[in-house]
Backbone as a chain_set.jsonl record, in Angstrom:
{"seq": "MGLLDGLLGNASETDAQDVQLELQQVLAPGETVRGAYAVLRDLLVFTTKRLILVDKQGVTGKKREYLSVPYRSIERFSMETTGHFDLESELKIWVRGLAEPISKTFRNNSSIHEVARALAEYAL", "coords": {"N": [[0.852, -1.173, 0.0], [0.616, 2.161, -0.89], [1.899, 5.089, 0.678], [0.547, 7.486, 0.17], [-1.954, 6.53, -0.766], [-2.877, 5.347, 1.602], [-3.108, 7.582, 3.303], [-5.104, 8.938, 2.011], [-7.297, 7.364, 2.406], [-7.792, 5.237, 0.784], [-8.44, 1.885, 0.094], [-6.259, -0.881, 0.003], [-4.972, -3.928, -1.249], [-3.346, -6.155, 0.935], [-0.426, -8.029, 1.754], [-1.184, -11.329, 2.363], [0.273, -13.258, 3.781], [1.965, -11.745, 5.413], [0.048, -10.562, 7.065], [-0.986, -12.856, 8.217], [1.157, -13.635, 9.858], [1.208, -11.421, 11.555], [-1.228, -11.679, 12.895], [-1.079, -14.056, 14.329], [-1.522, -14.71, 17.075], [-4.215, -14.298, 17.325], [-5.601, -15.871, 15.555], [-7.4, -18.95, 15.064], [-6.477, -22.446, 15.584], [-5.418, -23.872, 12.565], [-6.705, -21.97, 11.058], [-6.51, -19.746, 8.35], [-5.294, -16.789, 6.71], [-6.959, -15.427, 4.011], [-7.279, -13.151, 2.494], [-6.527, -9.644, 2.694], [-7.164, -6.249, 3.443], [-6.052, -2.941, 3.644], [-7.089, 0.024, 5.183], [-6.381, 3.223, 5.696], [-4.905, 2.991, 8.764], [-6.185, 0.773, 9.57], [-7.353, -2.668, 9.253], [-9.071, -4.973, 7.13], [-9.698, -8.229, 7.346], [-9.924, -11.264, 5.717], [-10.489, -14.501, 6.557], [-10.258, -18.12, 6.599], [-12.383, -18.74, 8.199], [-13.716, -16.453, 9.212], [-14.447, -12.87, 9.275], [-12.185, -10.453, 10.185], [-11.897, -7.425, 11.768], [-9.55, -5.033, 12.193], [-8.781, -2.494, 14.276], [-6.582, -0.081, 14.562], [-5.316, 1.856, 17.127], [-4.561, 4.955, 18.809], [-1.531, 6.997, 18.861], [0.76, 5.609, 18.018], [-0.298, 3.262, 17.09], [-0.099, 0.875, 18.389], [-1.971, -0.02, 20.225], [-4.774, -2.03, 19.779], [-7.954, -2.952, 18.479], [-9.765, -5.868, 17.983], [-12.25, -7.063, 15.998], [-14.196, -9.772, 15.609], [-16.004, -11.424, 13.198], [-18.002, -13.984, 12.453], [-18.575, -15.543, 9.315], [-21.132, -16.625, 8.949], [-22.703, -14.974, 10.46], [-23.027, -12.636, 9.107], [-25.497, -10.816, 7.764], [-26.269, -9.158, 5.626], [-24.893, -6.85, 3.199], [-23.982, -3.57, 2.037], [-23.032, -1.294, -0.563], [-22.032, 1.92, -1.242], [-21.274, 4.032, -3.785], [-18.999, 6.637, -4.969], [-19.957, 9.989, -5.986], [-20.541, 12.875, -8.106], [-20.304, 15.12, -6.425], [-20.13, 14.033, -3.915], [-17.476, 12.641, -2.546], [-16.782, 10.405, -1.151], [-17.027, 6.911, -0.626], [-18.988, 4.239, 0.752], [-19.064, 1.334, 2.766], [-21.272, -0.919, 4.187], [-21.937, -3.291, 6.675], [-24.165, -5.574, 7.854], [-24.579, -7.231, 10.823], [-25.676, -10.069, 12.527], [-27.199, -9.615, 15.643], [-26.152, -7.126, 16.187], [-27.242, -3.797, 16.516], [-26.733, -1.627, 14.824], [-25.224, -1.228, 11.577], [-21.87, -2.249, 10.673], [-19.641, 0.129, 9.565], [-17.59, 1.322, 6.978], [-15.555, 3.79, 5.526], [-14.506, 4.855, 2.333], [-12.352, 6.37, -0.114], [-12.267, 5.879, -2.747], [-13.596, 4.438, -5.57], [-12.74, 2.07, -6.892], [-11.37, 0.769, -4.886], [-13.367, 0.189, -2.949], [-14.906, -1.51, -4.443], [-13.211, -3.724, -4.753], [-13.029, -4.65, -2.083], [-15.736, -5.187, -1.528], [-16.185, -7.21, -3.404], [-14.486, -9.201, -2.389], [-15.751, -9.593, 0.071], [-18.212, -10.599, -0.805], [-17.305, -12.979, -1.953], [-16.29, -14.453, 0.257], [-18.301, -14.351, 2.222], [-20.733, -15.125, 1.148]], "CA": [[0.0, 0.0, 0.0], [1.372, 3.391, -0.932], [1.616, 6.003, 1.783], [-0.479, 8.431, -0.268], [-3.235, 5.817, -0.741], [-3.293, 5.191, 2.989], [-3.522, 8.872, 3.84], [-6.335, 9.351, 1.34], [-8.398, 6.489, 2.776], [-7.998, 4.231, -0.237], [-8.111, 0.538, 0.533], [-5.383, -1.596, -0.902], [-4.748, -5.302, -0.82], [-2.138, -6.328, 1.726], [0.104, -9.39, 1.667], [-1.874, -12.218, 3.301], [1.243, -13.939, 4.65], [2.389, -10.778, 6.433], [-1.061, -10.42, 8.011], [-1.036, -14.14, 8.929], [2.163, -13.56, 10.923], [0.802, -10.371, 12.489], [-2.406, -12.109, 13.651], [-0.875, -15.413, 14.843], [-2.107, -14.896, 18.405], [-5.661, -14.106, 17.235], [-6.175, -16.902, 14.693], [-7.647, -20.281, 15.618], [-5.654, -23.469, 14.947], [-5.857, -24.246, 11.23], [-7.309, -20.83, 10.359], [-5.529, -19.031, 7.538], [-5.713, -15.532, 6.09], [-7.186, -15.57, 2.569], [-7.13, -11.84, 1.879], [-6.527, -8.545, 3.661], [-7.187, -4.912, 2.859], [-5.718, -1.877, 4.583], [-7.724, 1.329, 5.008], [-5.585, 4.004, 6.634], [-4.127, 2.055, 9.577], [-7.043, -0.364, 9.908], [-7.322, -3.818, 8.348], [-10.197, -5.882, 6.966], [-9.012, -9.494, 7.093], [-10.781, -12.384, 5.381], [-9.822, -15.766, 6.859], [-11.045, -19.289, 6.209], [-13.513, -18.905, 9.111], [-14.386, -15.231, 9.664], [-13.938, -11.556, 8.925], [-11.592, -9.791, 11.343], [-11.674, -5.998, 11.565], [-8.5, -4.588, 13.107], [-8.803, -1.047, 14.455], [-5.349, 0.357, 15.221], [-5.654, 3.065, 17.866], [-3.455, 5.694, 19.426], [-0.565, 7.645, 17.982], [1.686, 4.627, 17.452], [-1.03, 2.13, 16.519], [0.176, -0.363, 19.124], [-3.229, -0.458, 20.817], [-5.618, -2.514, 18.694], [-9.21, -3.651, 18.76], [-10.043, -6.911, 17.0], [-13.653, -7.447, 15.948], [-14.313, -11.03, 14.887], [-17.356, -11.626, 12.687], [-18.139, -15.224, 11.673], [-19.282, -15.303, 8.053], [-22.545, -16.994, 9.069], [-23.4, -13.893, 11.154], [-23.226, -11.512, 8.202], [-26.838, -10.928, 7.186], [-26.253, -8.48, 4.337], [-23.967, -5.73, 3.127], [-24.277, -2.633, 0.962], [-21.919, -0.486, -1.035], [-22.436, 3.194, -1.83], [-20.114, 4.545, -4.505], [-18.848, 8.086, -5.002], [-20.688, 10.734, -7.004], [-19.84, 14.082, -8.566], [-20.011, 16.017, -5.308], [-19.831, 13.19, -2.75], [-16.231, 11.981, -2.929], [-16.536, 9.244, -0.307], [-17.893, 5.751, -0.782], [-19.188, 3.624, 2.065], [-19.431, -0.071, 2.843], [-21.972, -1.235, 5.433], [-22.105, -4.729, 6.896], [-25.105, -5.86, 8.927], [-24.198, -8.448, 11.523], [-26.696, -10.552, 13.461], [-26.93, -9.283, 17.039], [-25.774, -5.714, 16.317], [-28.336, -2.912, 16.105], [-26.261, -0.776, 13.728], [-24.244, -1.906, 10.713], [-20.468, -1.852, 10.693], [-19.502, 1.036, 8.427], [-16.231, 1.727, 6.607], [-15.57, 4.828, 4.506], [-13.422, 4.794, 1.36], [-12.302, 7.536, -0.982], [-11.933, 5.394, -4.082], [-14.566, 3.425, -5.989], [-12.127, 0.777, -7.204], [-11.039, 0.141, -3.61], [-14.555, -0.368, -2.319], [-15.333, -2.639, -5.273], [-12.353, -4.86, -4.402], [-13.411, -5.146, -0.758], [-17.083, -5.769, -1.653], [-16.02, -8.472, -4.133], [-13.928, -10.157, -1.431], [-16.81, -9.884, 1.031], [-19.162, -11.497, -1.478], [-16.661, -14.286, -2.138], [-16.113, -15.18, 1.511], [-19.471, -14.363, 3.101], [-21.917, -15.719, 0.515]], "C": [[0.894, 1.231, 0.0], [0.968, 4.306, 0.214], [0.505, 6.979, 1.403], [-1.852, 7.779, -0.277], [-3.753, 5.687, 0.675], [-3.795, 6.491, 3.588], [-4.836, 9.345, 3.237], [-7.519, 8.455, 1.678], [-8.706, 5.456, 1.717], [-7.598, 2.874, 0.317], [-7.155, -0.067, -0.474], [-5.14, -2.984, -0.336], [-3.386, -5.386, -0.146], [-1.703, -7.781, 1.637], [-0.493, -10.268, 2.755], [-0.902, -12.91, 4.253], [1.755, -13.017, 5.745], [1.311, -10.627, 7.506], [-1.21, -11.697, 8.83], [-0.049, -14.122, 10.098], [1.76, -12.551, 11.992], [-0.336, -10.831, 13.404], [-2.277, -13.513, 14.252], [-1.581, -15.661, 16.168], [-3.628, -14.817, 18.384], [-6.328, -15.249, 16.471], [-6.332, -18.236, 15.408], [-6.718, -21.287, 14.941], [-6.25, -23.868, 13.591], [-6.499, -23.116, 10.434], [-6.223, -20.082, 9.59], [-6.147, -17.77, 6.944], [-5.805, -15.751, 4.589], [-6.994, -14.256, 1.826], [-7.187, -10.772, 2.944], [-6.445, -7.228, 2.915], [-6.917, -3.894, 3.946], [-6.461, -0.608, 4.188], [-7.142, 2.21, 6.102], [-4.733, 3.04, 7.448], [-4.903, 0.784, 9.877], [-6.926, -1.469, 8.859], [-8.686, -4.502, 8.306], [-9.57, -7.196, 6.519], [-10.034, -10.593, 6.856], [-10.001, -13.67, 5.624], [-10.696, -16.913, 6.352], [-12.294, -19.436, 7.065], [-14.323, -17.638, 9.384], [-13.774, -13.988, 9.03], [-13.409, -10.936, 10.212], [-11.343, -8.334, 10.963], [-10.684, -5.538, 12.624], [-8.495, -3.069, 13.113], [-7.566, -0.662, 15.249], [-5.607, 1.724, 15.828], [-4.411, 3.724, 18.423], [-2.495, 6.232, 18.384], [0.322, 6.617, 17.284], [0.971, 3.452, 16.79], [-0.773, 0.817, 17.233], [-1.085, -0.911, 19.789], [-4.167, -0.83, 19.678], [-6.885, -3.153, 19.222], [-9.443, -4.629, 17.614], [-11.521, -7.267, 17.089], [-13.751, -8.669, 15.045], [-15.771, -11.253, 14.492], [-17.388, -12.934, 11.899], [-18.966, -14.953, 10.419], [-20.772, -15.606, 8.164], [-23.372, -15.916, 9.777], [-23.636, -12.668, 10.272], [-24.56, -11.712, 7.492], [-26.912, -10.303, 5.804], [-25.184, -7.401, 4.369], [-24.361, -4.838, 1.955], [-23.045, -1.81, 0.648], [-22.498, 0.767, -1.671], [-21.205, 3.796, -2.484], [-20.096, 6.075, -4.487], [-19.71, 8.698, -6.101], [-19.883, 11.936, -7.434], [-19.415, 14.965, -7.398], [-19.67, 15.258, -4.028], [-18.628, 12.329, -3.103], [-15.903, 10.76, -2.079], [-17.516, 8.135, -0.643], [-17.949, 5.038, 0.56], [-19.624, 2.171, 1.921], [-20.088, -0.298, 4.194], [-22.183, -2.742, 5.492], [-23.029, -4.919, 8.084], [-24.777, -7.219, 9.509], [-25.298, -8.796, 12.515], [-26.273, -10.217, 14.888], [-26.495, -7.846, 17.261], [-26.905, -4.847, 15.783], [-27.965, -2.078, 14.883], [-25.275, -1.544, 12.866], [-22.82, -1.419, 10.995], [-20.257, -1.026, 9.432], [-18.033, 1.389, 8.222], [-16.32, 2.709, 5.455], [-14.316, 4.726, 3.644], [-13.454, 6.062, 0.522], [-12.025, 7.134, -2.427], [-12.907, 4.291, -4.453], [-13.931, 2.072, -6.27], [-11.764, 0.039, -5.923], [-12.248, -0.515, -2.974], [-15.077, -1.559, -3.128], [-14.512, -3.892, -4.957], [-12.782, -5.487, -3.079], [-14.792, -5.798, -0.815], [-17.032, -7.106, -2.396], [-15.471, -9.557, -3.202], [-14.976, -10.556, -0.398], [-17.84, -10.839, 0.436], [-18.573, -12.899, -1.625], [-16.619, -15.095, -0.846], [-17.385, -15.319, 2.327], [-20.702, -15.016, 2.472], [-21.764, -17.208, 0.304]], "O": [[1.823, 1.329, 0.801], [-0.18, 4.288, 0.659], [-0.376, 7.267, 2.213], [-2.826, 8.396, 0.154], [-4.94, 5.894, 0.925], [-4.798, 6.502, 4.302], [-5.593, 10.072, 3.881], [-8.643, 8.754, 1.275], [-9.778, 4.851, 1.743], [-6.543, 2.732, 0.936], [-7.242, 0.211, -1.67], [-5.106, -3.189, 0.878], [-2.412, -4.778, -0.589], [-2.538, -8.668, 1.462], [-0.328, -9.984, 3.941], [-1.232, -13.123, 5.419], [1.958, -13.451, 6.879], [1.611, -10.57, 8.698], [-1.528, -11.632, 10.017], [-0.386, -14.548, 11.203], [1.945, -12.79, 13.185], [-0.402, -10.418, 14.562], [-3.285, -14.099, 14.646], [-2.178, -16.721, 16.36], [-4.271, -15.234, 19.347], [-7.494, -15.56, 16.716], [-5.51, -18.608, 16.247], [-6.22, -21.024, 13.847], [-7.441, -24.164, 13.491], [-6.804, -23.29, 9.254], [-5.145, -19.819, 10.123], [-7.353, -17.696, 6.708], [-4.848, -16.206, 3.963], [-6.594, -14.249, 0.662], [-7.821, -10.959, 3.983], [-5.757, -7.104, 1.902], [-7.481, -3.971, 5.037], [-6.468, -0.211, 3.023], [-7.375, 1.978, 7.288], [-3.909, 2.329, 6.873], [-4.335, -0.182, 10.387], [-6.468, -1.242, 7.739], [-9.372, -4.597, 9.324], [-8.98, -7.273, 5.441], [-10.907, -10.828, 7.691], [-8.978, -13.912, 4.983], [-11.746, -16.688, 5.75], [-13.193, -20.191, 6.695], [-15.495, -17.728, 9.751], [-12.747, -14.042, 8.354], [-14.115, -10.901, 11.22], [-10.67, -8.042, 9.975], [-10.955, -5.644, 13.82], [-8.24, -2.433, 12.09], [-7.5, -0.885, 16.457], [-6.06, 2.642, 15.144], [-3.344, 3.115, 18.495], [-2.625, 5.962, 17.19], [0.603, 6.744, 16.092], [1.58, 2.723, 16.007], [-1.177, -0.241, 16.751], [-1.25, -2.125, 19.904], [-4.344, -0.064, 18.731], [-6.89, -3.805, 20.267], [-9.336, -4.275, 16.439], [-11.993, -7.72, 18.132], [-13.427, -8.603, 13.859], [-16.66, -11.268, 15.343], [-16.857, -12.994, 10.79], [-19.948, -14.213, 10.468], [-21.59, -14.925, 7.547], [-24.601, -15.934, 9.706], [-24.373, -11.761, 10.658], [-24.732, -12.655, 6.72], [-27.546, -10.855, 4.906], [-24.638, -7.077, 5.424], [-24.994, -5.291, 1.002], [-22.144, -1.652, 1.472], [-23.362, 0.681, -2.544], [-20.203, 4.044, -1.815], [-21.051, 6.717, -4.05], [-20.136, 8.009, -7.028], [-18.685, 12.019, -7.165], [-18.304, 15.495, -7.382], [-18.992, 15.795, -3.152], [-18.752, 11.384, -3.881], [-14.855, 10.143, -2.267], [-18.69, 8.388, -0.913], [-17.068, 5.21, 1.402], [-20.443, 1.831, 1.067], [-19.537, 0.079, 5.228], [-22.554, -3.378, 4.505], [-22.721, -4.481, 9.193], [-24.706, -8.221, 8.798], [-25.79, -7.937, 13.247], [-25.144, -10.494, 15.296], [-26.466, -7.382, 18.401], [-27.462, -5.129, 14.723], [-28.799, -1.851, 14.006], [-24.564, -2.417, 13.364], [-22.614, -0.313, 11.493], [-20.656, -1.443, 8.345], [-17.323, 1.714, 9.174], [-17.075, 2.49, 4.508], [-13.211, 4.535, 4.151], [-14.476, 6.746, 0.46], [-11.597, 7.959, -3.234], [-13.031, 3.307, -3.725], [-14.504, 1.037, -5.931], [-11.84, -1.188, -5.875], [-12.166, -1.652, -2.509], [-15.624, -2.506, -2.562], [-15.057, -4.994, -4.9], [-12.887, -6.708, -2.969], [-14.999, -6.852, -0.214], [-17.764, -8.033, -2.049], [-15.938, -10.696, -3.226], [-15.077, -11.728, -0.034], [-18.285, -11.775, 1.1], [-19.276, -13.892, -1.438], [-16.884, -16.297, -0.86], [-17.544, -16.3, 3.054], [-21.618, -15.419, 3.188], [-22.673, -17.855, -0.218]]}, "num_chains": 1, "name": "protein.A"}
């Protein structure tokens, strides 16, 4: 991922093996990372069993929140692309048991299309 893409909020595919090593302590035995996308400092990780959302917090990003969403809990998702005046696109994921959808904002249509395609592949 280029630094400029990250600063602009564009998602980019990240090396799955690097993410596999980074998440070793979080992954279940036999679970492997199939795909990962970085948005700013955060990660959307698609594994063989679930979607993991990594929210890096603080100035250094050492503090992290891991949200684990089993694919069977994803009820639906939507994608809103950019327009002429609205330069941000948005991905929403409705998860069983949560009142509000999980929402991620992107600044690039091709980025959101890649993530939505991956979500469709793993969650459907």
